[in-house]
Amino acid sequence: MTDNEFYTMLVSKTGKVALPDFSNVSLSSLCYSLTMNQVTLRVLENCSFGDHKGQFEEVFHHYVPRQIVGQGQYLAQLNHVLEAFKPESPSPYKDLTKAVFLSAKYLSAYSSVADYKAKIQEQVNKEKDVKTFLEKFRLLSSLPKMYFWKACSFFSSNGILEVPSLTAAGKDILIKAFSLSDENGALYQKVLDLSKENNVSVYEINLRLAKLSRHA
Protein backbone atom coordinates (compact mmCIF):
# COMPACT_ATOMS: atom_id res chain seq x y z
CA MET A 1 0.00 0.00 0.00
CA THR A 2 1.32 3.42 -0.92
CA ASP A 3 1.15 6.47 1.34
CA ASN A 4 -1.50 7.99 -0.92
CA GLU A 5 -3.61 4.83 -0.89
CA PHE A 6 -3.37 4.60 2.87
CA TYR A 7 -4.48 8.20 3.31
CA THR A 8 -7.42 7.65 0.97
CA MET A 9 -8.42 4.67 3.09
CA LEU A 10 -8.04 6.76 6.27
CA VAL A 11 -10.33 9.47 4.92
CA SER A 12 -12.94 6.97 3.74
CA LYS A 13 -13.09 5.34 7.18
CA THR A 14 -12.82 8.44 9.37
CA GLY A 15 -14.79 11.06 7.45
CA LYS A 16 -14.53 14.64 8.62
CA VAL A 17 -12.17 15.53 11.45
CA ALA A 18 -11.90 18.87 13.21
CA LEU A 19 -8.35 20.11 13.66
CA PRO A 20 -7.51 20.97 17.26
CA ASP A 21 -7.93 24.46 18.69
CA PHE A 22 -4.98 25.53 20.80
CA SER A 23 -6.21 29.02 21.64
CA ASN A 24 -7.02 28.15 25.27
CA VAL A 25 -3.72 26.48 26.14
CA SER A 26 -2.27 27.89 29.36
CA LEU A 27 0.57 26.98 31.71
CA SER A 28 -2.09 25.44 33.96
CA SER A 29 -3.45 23.24 31.16
CA LEU A 30 0.12 22.27 30.23
CA CYS A 31 0.76 21.26 33.84
CA TYR A 32 -2.43 19.18 33.87
CA SER A 33 -1.54 17.58 30.52
CA LEU A 34 1.98 16.70 31.69
CA THR A 35 0.52 15.15 34.82
CA MET A 36 -1.99 13.02 32.92
CA ASN A 37 0.79 11.76 30.64
CA GLN A 38 2.78 10.55 33.64
CA VAL A 39 0.16 8.72 35.69
CA THR A 40 -1.50 5.45 34.81
CA LEU A 41 -5.23 4.83 34.52
CA ARG A 42 -4.95 2.55 37.54
CA VAL A 43 -3.55 5.37 39.65
CA LEU A 44 -6.40 7.65 38.57
CA GLU A 45 -8.99 4.96 39.26
CA ASN A 46 -7.53 4.19 42.70
CA CYS A 47 -7.72 7.90 43.54
CA SER A 48 -11.30 8.12 42.21
CA PHE A 49 -9.94 11.04 40.22
CA GLY A 50 -12.92 11.29 37.89
CA ASP A 51 -15.36 11.53 40.82
CA HIS A 52 -13.29 14.19 42.61
CA LYS A 53 -11.77 16.11 39.72
CA GLY A 54 -12.88 19.48 41.07
CA GLN A 55 -11.53 18.77 44.53
CA PHE A 56 -8.18 17.71 43.10
CA GLU A 57 -8.10 20.93 41.09
CA GLU A 58 -8.55 22.93 44.29
CA VAL A 59 -5.94 20.93 46.19
CA PHE A 60 -3.44 21.34 43.35
CA HIS A 61 -4.01 25.12 43.12
CA HIS A 62 -5.76 24.83 39.74
CA TYR A 63 -2.51 23.39 38.35
CA VAL A 64 -0.84 26.82 38.28
CA PRO A 65 2.87 25.84 38.28
CA ARG A 66 4.27 28.70 40.34
CA GLN A 67 1.51 28.42 42.93
CA ILE A 68 2.21 24.73 43.35
CA VAL A 69 5.96 25.08 43.84
CA GLY A 70 5.36 28.09 46.06
CA GLN A 71 3.72 25.77 48.60
CA GLY A 72 6.96 23.89 49.23
CA GLN A 73 8.60 20.66 48.18
CA TYR A 74 6.95 17.34 47.30
CA LEU A 75 6.44 16.21 50.91
CA ALA A 76 4.56 19.40 51.74
CA GLN A 77 2.35 18.84 48.71
CA LEU A 78 1.73 15.23 49.66
CA ASN A 79 0.77 16.11 53.24
CA HIS A 80 -1.69 18.66 51.88
CA VAL A 81 -3.24 16.03 49.59
CA LEU A 82 -3.43 13.33 52.27
CA GLU A 83 -5.02 15.77 54.71
CA ALA A 84 -7.65 16.70 52.12
CA PHE A 85 -8.57 13.14 51.10
CA LYS A 86 -7.54 11.01 54.09
CA PRO A 87 -7.20 7.87 51.90
CA GLU A 88 -6.92 4.37 53.32
CA SER A 89 -4.15 3.64 50.80
CA PRO A 90 -1.84 6.63 50.17
CA SER A 91 0.19 5.00 47.39
CA PRO A 92 -1.80 6.22 44.33
CA TYR A 93 -2.06 9.69 45.87
CA LYS A 94 1.72 9.74 46.18
CA ASP A 95 2.09 8.89 42.50
CA LEU A 96 -0.38 11.57 41.44
CA THR A 97 1.12 14.24 43.70
CA LYS A 98 4.62 13.49 42.49
CA ALA A 99 3.52 13.83 38.86
CA VAL A 100 1.83 17.16 39.58
CA PHE A 101 4.78 18.50 41.56
CA LEU A 102 7.41 17.51 38.98
CA SER A 103 5.29 18.97 36.17
CA ALA A 104 4.84 22.22 38.06
CA LYS A 105 8.53 22.43 38.95
CA TYR A 106 9.48 22.02 35.29
CA LEU A 107 6.97 24.59 34.00
CA SER A 108 7.50 27.13 36.78
CA ALA A 109 10.58 28.40 34.95
CA TYR A 110 8.34 29.92 32.26
CA SER A 111 6.25 33.07 32.49
CA SER A 112 3.72 32.18 29.80
CA VAL A 113 2.86 29.65 27.09
CA ALA A 114 4.45 31.97 24.53
CA ASP A 115 7.65 32.01 26.58
CA TYR A 116 7.58 28.22 26.81
CA LYS A 117 7.00 27.79 23.06
CA ALA A 118 9.86 30.15 22.27
CA LYS A 119 12.26 28.24 24.51
CA ILE A 120 11.25 24.91 22.95
CA GLN A 121 11.65 26.28 19.41
CA GLU A 122 15.20 27.34 20.27
CA GLN A 123 16.00 23.67 20.82
CA VAL A 124 14.44 22.36 17.61
CA ASN A 125 15.59 24.66 14.82
CA LYS A 126 15.84 21.79 12.33
CA GLU A 127 13.43 18.90 11.68
CA LYS A 128 16.09 16.37 12.64
CA ASP A 129 16.45 18.09 16.02
CA VAL A 130 12.81 17.47 16.92
CA LYS A 131 12.99 13.69 17.24
CA THR A 132 16.23 13.90 19.21
CA PHE A 133 14.62 16.43 21.54
CA LEU A 134 11.59 14.18 22.08
CA GLU A 135 13.83 11.20 22.82
CA LYS A 136 15.76 13.20 25.41
CA PHE A 137 12.83 15.14 26.85
CA ARG A 138 12.44 12.96 29.95
CA LEU A 139 16.05 13.75 30.86
CA LEU A 140 15.99 17.41 29.83
CA SER A 141 12.85 18.03 31.86
CA SER A 142 13.65 15.78 34.83
CA LEU A 143 10.34 14.01 34.20
CA PRO A 144 11.47 10.35 34.24
CA LYS A 145 8.14 8.91 33.07
CA MET A 146 7.89 11.07 29.95
CA TYR A 147 9.17 8.53 27.45
CA PHE A 148 9.23 9.18 23.71
CA TRP A 149 5.56 8.65 22.79
CA LYS A 150 4.35 10.36 25.94
CA ALA A 151 6.47 13.37 25.00
CA CYS A 152 5.02 13.26 21.49
CA SER A 153 1.50 13.16 22.93
CA PHE A 154 2.15 16.12 25.22
CA PHE A 155 3.67 18.42 22.63
CA SER A 156 1.22 17.48 19.88
CA SER A 157 -1.96 17.70 21.97
CA ASN A 158 -1.03 21.17 23.18
CA GLY A 159 0.10 22.62 19.86
CA ILE A 160 3.68 23.17 20.98
CA LEU A 161 5.17 20.94 18.26
CA GLU A 162 3.50 19.43 15.20
CA VAL A 163 4.78 15.90 15.69
CA PRO A 164 3.47 12.34 15.28
CA SER A 165 1.47 11.05 18.23
CA LEU A 166 0.42 7.41 18.26
CA THR A 167 -1.56 5.17 20.55
CA ALA A 168 -0.75 1.45 20.76
CA ALA A 169 -3.66 0.76 18.39
CA GLY A 170 -2.44 3.44 15.98
CA LYS A 171 0.97 1.83 15.90
CA ASP A 172 -0.60 -1.54 15.09
CA ILE A 173 -2.51 -0.04 12.16
CA LEU A 174 0.68 1.36 10.63
CA ILE A 175 2.69 -1.79 11.33
CA LYS A 176 0.14 -3.98 9.53
CA ALA A 177 -0.45 -1.60 6.62
CA PHE A 178 3.22 -1.01 5.81
CA SER A 179 4.92 -4.11 7.31
CA LEU A 180 6.88 -1.88 9.65
CA SER A 181 8.87 -2.94 12.66
CA ASP A 182 7.55 -1.93 16.06
CA GLU A 183 10.26 0.69 16.38
CA ASN A 184 9.80 4.30 17.38
CA GLY A 185 11.85 5.81 14.58
CA ALA A 186 10.11 3.89 11.80
CA LEU A 187 6.62 4.66 13.08
CA TYR A 188 7.43 8.32 13.72
CA GLN A 189 8.86 8.73 10.22
CA LYS A 190 5.89 7.00 8.59
CA VAL A 191 3.48 9.58 10.04
CA LEU A 192 5.73 12.37 8.73
CA ASP A 193 5.82 10.69 5.31
CA LEU A 194 2.04 10.36 5.21
CA SER A 195 1.71 14.04 6.04
CA LYS A 196 4.15 15.17 3.35
CA GLU A 197 2.99 12.81 0.61
CA ASN A 198 -0.64 13.82 1.03
CA ASN A 199 0.01 17.50 1.74
CA VAL A 200 -1.89 17.50 5.03
CA SER A 201 -0.86 18.36 8.56
CA VAL A 202 0.64 15.88 10.98
CA TYR A 203 -2.20 16.83 13.31
CA GLU A 204 -4.70 15.49 10.77
CA ILE A 205 -2.86 12.17 10.39
CA ASN A 206 -2.75 11.84 14.20
CA LEU A 207 -6.47 12.54 14.49
CA ARG A 208 -7.47 10.13 11.75
CA LEU A 209 -5.32 7.31 13.13
CA ALA A 210 -6.74 7.87 16.60
CA LYS A 211 -10.30 7.87 15.25
CA LEU A 212 -9.71 4.72 13.22
CA SER A 213 -8.13 3.08 16.26
CA ARG A 214 -11.28 3.66 18.31
CA HIS A 215 -13.42 1.96 15.65
CA ALA A 216 -11.02 -0.80 14.64
Coordinates of C-alpha atoms in Angstrom, one line a residue:
M1 CA 0.0 0.0 0.0
T2 CA 1.3 3.4 -0.9
D3 CA 1.2 6.5 1.3
N4 CA -1.5 8.0 -0.9
E5 CA -3.6 4.8 -0.9
F6 CA -3.4 4.6 2.9
Y7 CA -4.5 8.2 3.3
T8 CA -7.4 7.6 1.0
M9 CA -8.4 4.7 3.1
L10 CA -8.0 6.8 6.3
V11 CA -10.3 9.5 4.9
S12 CA -12.9 7.0 3.7
K13 CA -13.1 5.3 7.2
T14 CA -12.8 8.4 9.4
G15 CA -14.8 11.1 7.5
K16 CA -14.5 14.6 8.6
V17 CA -12.2 15.5 11.5
A18 CA -11.9 18.9 13.2
L19 CA -8.4 20.1 13.7
P20 CA -7.5 21.0 17.3
D21 CA -7.9 24.5 18.7
F22 CA -5.0 25.5 20.8
S23 CA -6.2 29.0 21.6
N24 CA -7.0 28.1 25.3
V25 CA -3.7 26.5 26.1
S26 CA -2.3 27.9 29.4
L27 CA 0.6 27.0 31.7
S28 CA -2.1 25.4 34.0
S29 CA -3.4 23.2 31.2
L30 CA 0.1 22.3 30.2
C31 CA 0.8 21.3 33.8
Y32 CA -2.4 19.2 33.9
S33 CA -1.5 17.6 30.5
L34 CA 2.0 16.7 31.7
T35 CA 0.5 15.2 34.8
M36 CA -2.0 13.0 32.9
N37 CA 0.8 11.8 30.6
Q38 CA 2.8 10.5 33.6
V39 CA 0.2 8.7 35.7
T40 CA -1.5 5.4 34.8
L41 CA -5.2 4.8 34.5
R42 CA -5.0 2.5 37.5
V43 CA -3.6 5.4 39.7
L44 CA -6.4 7.7 38.6
E45 CA -9.0 5.0 39.3
N46 CA -7.5 4.2 42.7
C47 CA -7.7 7.9 43.5
S48 CA -11.3 8.1 42.2
F49 CA -9.9 11.0 40.2
G50 CA -12.9 11.3 37.9
D51 CA -15.4 11.5 40.8
H52 CA -13.3 14.2 42.6
K53 CA -11.8 16.1 39.7
G54 CA -12.9 19.5 41.1
Q55 CA -11.5 18.8 44.5
F56 CA -8.2 17.7 43.1
E57 CA -8.1 20.9 41.1
E58 CA -8.5 22.9 44.3
V59 CA -5.9 20.9 46.2
F60 CA -3.4 21.3 43.3
H61 CA -4.0 25.1 43.1
H62 CA -5.8 24.8 39.7
Y63 CA -2.5 23.4 38.4
V64 CA -0.8 26.8 38.3
P65 CA 2.9 25.8 38.3
R66 CA 4.3 28.7 40.3
Q67 CA 1.5 28.4 42.9
I68 CA 2.2 24.7 43.4
V69 CA 6.0 25.1 43.8
G70 CA 5.4 28.1 46.1
Q71 CA 3.7 25.8 48.6
G72 CA 7.0 23.9 49.2
Q73 CA 8.6 20.7 48.2
Y74 CA 7.0 17.3 47.3
L75 CA 6.4 16.2 50.9
A76 CA 4.6 19.4 51.7
Q77 CA 2.3 18.8 48.7
L78 CA 1.7 15.2 49.7
N79 CA 0.8 16.1 53.2
H80 CA -1.7 18.7 51.9
V81 CA -3.2 16.0 49.6
L82 CA -3.4 13.3 52.3
E83 CA -5.0 15.8 54.7
A84 CA -7.6 16.7 52.1
F85 CA -8.6 13.1 51.1
K86 CA -7.5 11.0 54.1
P87 CA -7.2 7.9 51.9
E88 CA -6.9 4.4 53.3
S89 CA -4.2 3.6 50.8
P90 CA -1.8 6.6 50.2
S91 CA 0.2 5.0 47.4
P92 CA -1.8 6.2 44.3
Y93 CA -2.1 9.7 45.9
K94 CA 1.7 9.7 46.2
D95 CA 2.1 8.9 42.5
L96 CA -0.4 11.6 41.4
T97 CA 1.1 14.2 43.7
K98 CA 4.6 13.5 42.5
A99 CA 3.5 13.8 38.9
V100 CA 1.8 17.2 39.6
F101 CA 4.8 18.5 41.6
L102 CA 7.4 17.5 39.0
S103 CA 5.3 19.0 36.2
A104 CA 4.8 22.2 38.1
K105 CA 8.5 22.4 39.0
Y106 CA 9.5 22.0 35.3
L107 CA 7.0 24.6 34.0
S108 CA 7.5 27.1 36.8
A109 CA 10.6 28.4 34.9
Y110 CA 8.3 29.9 32.3
S111 CA 6.2 33.1 32.5
S112 CA 3.7 32.2 29.8
V113 CA 2.9 29.7 27.1
A114 CA 4.4 32.0 24.5
D115 CA 7.6 32.0 26.6
Y116 CA 7.6 28.2 26.8
K117 CA 7.0 27.8 23.1
A118 CA 9.9 30.2 22.3
K119 CA 12.3 28.2 24.5
I120 CA 11.3 24.9 23.0
Q121 CA 11.7 26.3 19.4
E122 CA 15.2 27.3 20.3
Q123 CA 16.0 23.7 20.8
V124 CA 14.4 22.4 17.6
N125 CA 15.6 24.7 14.8
K126 CA 15.8 21.8 12.3
E127 CA 13.4 18.9 11.7
K128 CA 16.1 16.4 12.6
D129 CA 16.5 18.1 16.0
V130 CA 12.8 17.5 16.9
K131 CA 13.0 13.7 17.2
T132 CA 16.2 13.9 19.2
F133 CA 14.6 16.4 21.5
L134 CA 11.6 14.2 22.1
E135 CA 13.8 11.2 22.8
K136 CA 15.8 13.2 25.4
F137 CA 12.8 15.1 26.9
R138 CA 12.4 13.0 30.0
L139 CA 16.1 13.7 30.9
L140 CA 16.0 17.4 29.8
S141 CA 12.8 18.0 31.9
S142 CA 13.6 15.8 34.8
L143 CA 10.3 14.0 34.2
P144 CA 11.5 10.3 34.2
K145 CA 8.1 8.9 33.1
M146 CA 7.9 11.1 29.9
Y147 CA 9.2 8.5 27.5
F148 CA 9.2 9.2 23.7
W149 CA 5.6 8.6 22.8
K150 CA 4.3 10.4 25.9
A151 CA 6.5 13.4 25.0
C152 CA 5.0 13.3 21.5
S153 CA 1.5 13.2 22.9
F154 CA 2.1 16.1 25.2
F155 CA 3.7 18.4 22.6
S156 CA 1.2 17.5 19.9
S157 CA -2.0 17.7 22.0
N158 CA -1.0 21.2 23.2
G159 CA 0.1 22.6 19.9
I160 CA 3.7 23.2 21.0
L161 CA 5.2 20.9 18.3
E162 CA 3.5 19.4 15.2
V163 CA 4.8 15.9 15.7
P164 CA 3.5 12.3 15.3
S165 CA 1.5 11.1 18.2
L166 CA 0.4 7.4 18.3
T167 CA -1.6 5.2 20.6
A168 CA -0.7 1.5 20.8
A169 CA -3.7 0.8 18.4
G170 CA -2.4 3.4 16.0
K171 CA 1.0 1.8 15.9
D172 CA -0.6 -1.5 15.1
I173 CA -2.5 0.0 12.2
L174 CA 0.7 1.4 10.6
I175 CA 2.7 -1.8 11.3
K176 CA 0.1 -4.0 9.5
A177 CA -0.5 -1.6 6.6
F178 CA 3.2 -1.0 5.8
S179 CA 4.9 -4.1 7.3
L180 CA 6.9 -1.9 9.7
S181 CA 8.9 -2.9 12.7
D182 CA 7.6 -1.9 16.1
E183 CA 10.3 0.7 16.4
N184 CA 9.8 4.3 17.4
G185 CA 11.9 5.8 14.6
A186 CA 10.1 3.9 11.8
L187 CA 6.6 4.7 13.1
Y188 CA 7.4 8.3 13.7
Q189 CA 8.9 8.7 10.2
K190 CA 5.9 7.0 8.6
V191 CA 3.5 9.6 10.0
L192 CA 5.7 12.4 8.7
D193 CA 5.8 10.7 5.3
L194 CA 2.0 10.4 5.2
S195 CA 1.7 14.0 6.0
K196 CA 4.1 15.2 3.4
E197 CA 3.0 12.8 0.6
N198 CA -0.6 13.8 1.0
N199 CA 0.0 17.5 1.7
V200 CA -1.9 17.5 5.0
S201 CA -0.9 18.4 8.6
V202 CA 0.6 15.9 11.0
Y203 CA -2.2 16.8 13.3
E204 CA -4.7 15.5 10.8
I205 CA -2.9 12.2 10.4
N206 CA -2.7 11.8 14.2
L207 CA -6.5 12.5 14.5
R208 CA -7.5 10.1 11.7
L209 CA -5.3 7.3 13.1
A210 CA -6.7 7.9 16.6
K211 CA -10.3 7.9 15.3
L212 CA -9.7 4.7 13.2
S213 CA -8.1 3.1 16.3
R214 CA -11.3 3.7 18.3
H215 CA -13.4 2.0 15.7
A216 CA -11.0 -0.8 14.6

